[in-house]
mmCIF file of C-alpha atoms in Angstrom:
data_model
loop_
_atom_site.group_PDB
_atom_site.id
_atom_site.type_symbol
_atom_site.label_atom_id
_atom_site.label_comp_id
_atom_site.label_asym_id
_atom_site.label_seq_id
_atom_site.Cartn_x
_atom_site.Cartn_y
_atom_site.Cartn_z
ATOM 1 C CA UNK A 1137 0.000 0.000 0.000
ATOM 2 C CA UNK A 1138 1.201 3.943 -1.025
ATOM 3 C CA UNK A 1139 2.226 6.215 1.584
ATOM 4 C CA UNK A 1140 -0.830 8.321 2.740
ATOM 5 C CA UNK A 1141 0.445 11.748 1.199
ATOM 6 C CA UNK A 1142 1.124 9.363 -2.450
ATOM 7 C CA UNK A 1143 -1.892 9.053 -4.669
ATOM 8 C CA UNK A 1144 -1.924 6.225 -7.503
ATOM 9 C CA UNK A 1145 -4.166 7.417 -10.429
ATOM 10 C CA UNK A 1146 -6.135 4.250 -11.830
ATOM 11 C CA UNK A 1147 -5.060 3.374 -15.449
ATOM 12 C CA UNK A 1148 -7.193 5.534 -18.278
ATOM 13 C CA UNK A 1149 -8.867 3.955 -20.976
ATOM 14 C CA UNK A 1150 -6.410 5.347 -23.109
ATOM 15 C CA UNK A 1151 -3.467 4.338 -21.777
ATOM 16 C CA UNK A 1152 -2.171 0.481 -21.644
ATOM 17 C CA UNK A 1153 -1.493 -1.073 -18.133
ATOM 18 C CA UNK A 1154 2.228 -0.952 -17.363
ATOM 19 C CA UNK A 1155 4.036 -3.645 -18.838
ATOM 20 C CA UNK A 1156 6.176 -3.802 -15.184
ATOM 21 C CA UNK A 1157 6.124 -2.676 -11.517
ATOM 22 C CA UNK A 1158 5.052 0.631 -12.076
ATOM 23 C CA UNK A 1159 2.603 3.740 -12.456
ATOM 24 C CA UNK A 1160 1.606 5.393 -15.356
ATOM 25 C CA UNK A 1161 1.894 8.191 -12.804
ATOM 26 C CA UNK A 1162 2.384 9.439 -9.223
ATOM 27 C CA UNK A 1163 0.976 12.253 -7.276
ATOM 28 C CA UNK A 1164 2.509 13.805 -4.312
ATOM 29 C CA UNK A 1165 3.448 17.125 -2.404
ATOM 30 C CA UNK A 1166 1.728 18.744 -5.135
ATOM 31 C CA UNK A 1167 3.581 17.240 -7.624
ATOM 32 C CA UNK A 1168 2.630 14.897 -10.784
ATOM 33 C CA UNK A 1169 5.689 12.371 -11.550
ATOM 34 C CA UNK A 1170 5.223 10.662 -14.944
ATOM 35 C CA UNK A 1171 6.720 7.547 -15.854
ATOM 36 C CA UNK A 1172 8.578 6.727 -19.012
ATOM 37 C CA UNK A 1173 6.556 6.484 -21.020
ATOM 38 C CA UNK A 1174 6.778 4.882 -24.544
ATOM 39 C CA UNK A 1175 5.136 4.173 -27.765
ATOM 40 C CA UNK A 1176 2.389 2.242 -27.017
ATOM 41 C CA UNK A 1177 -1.225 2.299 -27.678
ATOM 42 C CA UNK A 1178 -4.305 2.106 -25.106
ATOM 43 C CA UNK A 1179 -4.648 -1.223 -26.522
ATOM 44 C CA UNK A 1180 -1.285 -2.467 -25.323
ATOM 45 C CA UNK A 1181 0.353 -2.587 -29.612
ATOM 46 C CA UNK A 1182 3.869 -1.677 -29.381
ATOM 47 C CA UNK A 1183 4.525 0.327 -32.231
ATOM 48 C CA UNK A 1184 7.975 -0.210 -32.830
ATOM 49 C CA UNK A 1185 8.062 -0.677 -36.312
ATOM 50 C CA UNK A 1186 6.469 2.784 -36.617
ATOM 51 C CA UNK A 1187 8.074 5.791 -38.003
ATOM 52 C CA UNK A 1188 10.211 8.013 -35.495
ATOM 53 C CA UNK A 1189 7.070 10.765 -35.931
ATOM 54 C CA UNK A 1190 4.174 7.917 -35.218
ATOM 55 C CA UNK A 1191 6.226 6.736 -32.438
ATOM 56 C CA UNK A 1192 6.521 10.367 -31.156
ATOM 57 C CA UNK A 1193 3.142 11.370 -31.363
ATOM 58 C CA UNK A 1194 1.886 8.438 -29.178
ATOM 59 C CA UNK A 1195 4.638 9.031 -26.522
ATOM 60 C CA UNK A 1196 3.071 12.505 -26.566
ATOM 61 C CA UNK A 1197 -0.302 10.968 -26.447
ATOM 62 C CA UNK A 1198 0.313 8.808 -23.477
ATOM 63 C CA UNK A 1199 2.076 11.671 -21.517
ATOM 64 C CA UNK A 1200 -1.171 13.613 -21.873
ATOM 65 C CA UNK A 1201 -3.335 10.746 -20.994
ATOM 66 C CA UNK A 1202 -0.851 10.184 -17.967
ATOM 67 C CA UNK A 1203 -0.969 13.534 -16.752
ATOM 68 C CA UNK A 1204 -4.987 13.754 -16.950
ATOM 69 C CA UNK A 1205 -5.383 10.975 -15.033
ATOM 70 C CA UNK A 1206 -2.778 12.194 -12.151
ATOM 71 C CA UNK A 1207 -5.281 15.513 -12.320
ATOM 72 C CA UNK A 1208 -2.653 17.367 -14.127
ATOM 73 C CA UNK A 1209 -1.647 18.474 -17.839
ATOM 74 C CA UNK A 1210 0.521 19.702 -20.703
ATOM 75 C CA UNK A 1211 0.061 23.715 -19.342
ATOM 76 C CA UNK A 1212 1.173 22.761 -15.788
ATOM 77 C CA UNK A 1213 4.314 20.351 -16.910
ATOM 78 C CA UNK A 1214 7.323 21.436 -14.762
ATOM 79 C CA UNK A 1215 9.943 19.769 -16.510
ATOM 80 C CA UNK A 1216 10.199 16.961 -19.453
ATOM 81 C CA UNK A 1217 13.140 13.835 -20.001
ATOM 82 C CA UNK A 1218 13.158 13.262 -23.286
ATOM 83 C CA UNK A 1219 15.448 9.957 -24.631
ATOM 84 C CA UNK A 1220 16.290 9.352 -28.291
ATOM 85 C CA UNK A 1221 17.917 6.662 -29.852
ATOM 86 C CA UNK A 1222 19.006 8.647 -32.943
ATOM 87 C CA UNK A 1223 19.809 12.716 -32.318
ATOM 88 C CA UNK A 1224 19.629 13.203 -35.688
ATOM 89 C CA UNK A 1225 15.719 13.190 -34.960
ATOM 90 C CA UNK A 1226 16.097 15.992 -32.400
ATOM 91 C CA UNK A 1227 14.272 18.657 -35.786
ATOM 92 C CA UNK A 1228 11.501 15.984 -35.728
ATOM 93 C CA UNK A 1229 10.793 15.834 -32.389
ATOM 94 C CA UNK A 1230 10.979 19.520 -31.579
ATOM 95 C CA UNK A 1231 8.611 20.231 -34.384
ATOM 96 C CA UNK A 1232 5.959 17.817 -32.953
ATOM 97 C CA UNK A 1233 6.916 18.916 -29.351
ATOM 98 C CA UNK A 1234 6.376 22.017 -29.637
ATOM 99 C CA UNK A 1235 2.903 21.637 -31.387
ATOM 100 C CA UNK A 1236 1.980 19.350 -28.749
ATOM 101 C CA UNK A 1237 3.009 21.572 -26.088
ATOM 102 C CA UNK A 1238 1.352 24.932 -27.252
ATOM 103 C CA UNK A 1239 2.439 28.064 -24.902
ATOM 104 C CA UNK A 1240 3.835 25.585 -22.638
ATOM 105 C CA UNK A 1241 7.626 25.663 -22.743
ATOM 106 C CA UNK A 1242 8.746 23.705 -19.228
ATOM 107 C CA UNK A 1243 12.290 22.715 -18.824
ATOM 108 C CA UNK A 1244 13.424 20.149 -20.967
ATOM 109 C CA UNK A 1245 16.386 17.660 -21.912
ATOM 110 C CA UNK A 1246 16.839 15.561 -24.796
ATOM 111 C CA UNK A 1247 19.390 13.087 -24.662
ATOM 112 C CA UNK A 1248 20.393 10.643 -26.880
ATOM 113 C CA UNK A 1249 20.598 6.598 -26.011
ATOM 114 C CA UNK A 1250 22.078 3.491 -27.338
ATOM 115 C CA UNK A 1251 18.993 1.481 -27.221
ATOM 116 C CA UNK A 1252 15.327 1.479 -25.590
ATOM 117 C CA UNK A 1253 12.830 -1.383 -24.665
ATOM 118 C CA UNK A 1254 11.603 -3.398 -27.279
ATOM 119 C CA UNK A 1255 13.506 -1.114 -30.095
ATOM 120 C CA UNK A 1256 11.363 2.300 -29.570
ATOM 121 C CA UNK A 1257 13.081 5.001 -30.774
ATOM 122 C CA UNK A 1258 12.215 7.328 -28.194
ATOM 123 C CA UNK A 1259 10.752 7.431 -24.266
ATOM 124 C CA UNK A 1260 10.046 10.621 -22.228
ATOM 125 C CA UNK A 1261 9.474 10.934 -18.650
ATOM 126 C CA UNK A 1262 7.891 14.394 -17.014
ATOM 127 C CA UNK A 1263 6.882 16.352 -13.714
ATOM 128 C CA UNK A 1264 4.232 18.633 -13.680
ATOM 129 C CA UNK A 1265 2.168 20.729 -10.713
ATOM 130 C CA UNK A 1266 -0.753 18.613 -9.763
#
């Protein structure tokens, strides 16, 4: 069982159920904590033979859905972890990041990897206000 001051959002409809021992997201001393998550759709297909911009846009996607169900979203995101397998798609992924994100512009890193679960080509992680 959580902590008392840790709250455990219940898995959306549009988000799979973790694959491990984990949460989609935490909330806590005001705080949303968001997993890695990856490119994955609500009904659990791993799209890693998807192009880096499909695989993007659901990462996106399942951020979103993460922070909704934690009670939070995109306009309160405090920071974001982003992890790329190739750098070379950093143009990509700021294009479609910064769509996604609107006015929000919260800290951010992009860093590149040697390899991800499953072959993804990308995972990002957040915090946001709650």
């Amino acid at each position: 069982m959580p902590h008392p001051d840790i709250t455990i959002p219940a898995v959306p409809a549009d988000l799979a159920a973790p694959r491990g021992h984990y949460s989609h997201a935490v909330r806590a001393a005001g705080l949303v904590f968001v997993a890695g998550e990856l490119p994955v759709t609500a009904d659990g297909q791993l799209l890693n033979d998807a192009s880096f911009e499909e695989q993007a846009r659901q990462v996106l996607a399942n951020v979103r859905a993460a922070l909704h169900a934690a009670g939070s979203s995109v306009d309160k995101l405090l920071q974001v972890r982003v992890y790329v397998t190739d750098i070379d798609q950093w143009p990509a992924f700021n294009a479609l990041y910064a769509d996604w994100c609107g006015d929000a512009r919260p800290a951010r890193i992009v860093v590149p990897v040697p390899k991800l679960h499953y072959g993804f080509q990308l995972e990002i992680e957040a915090t946001a206000l709650a």
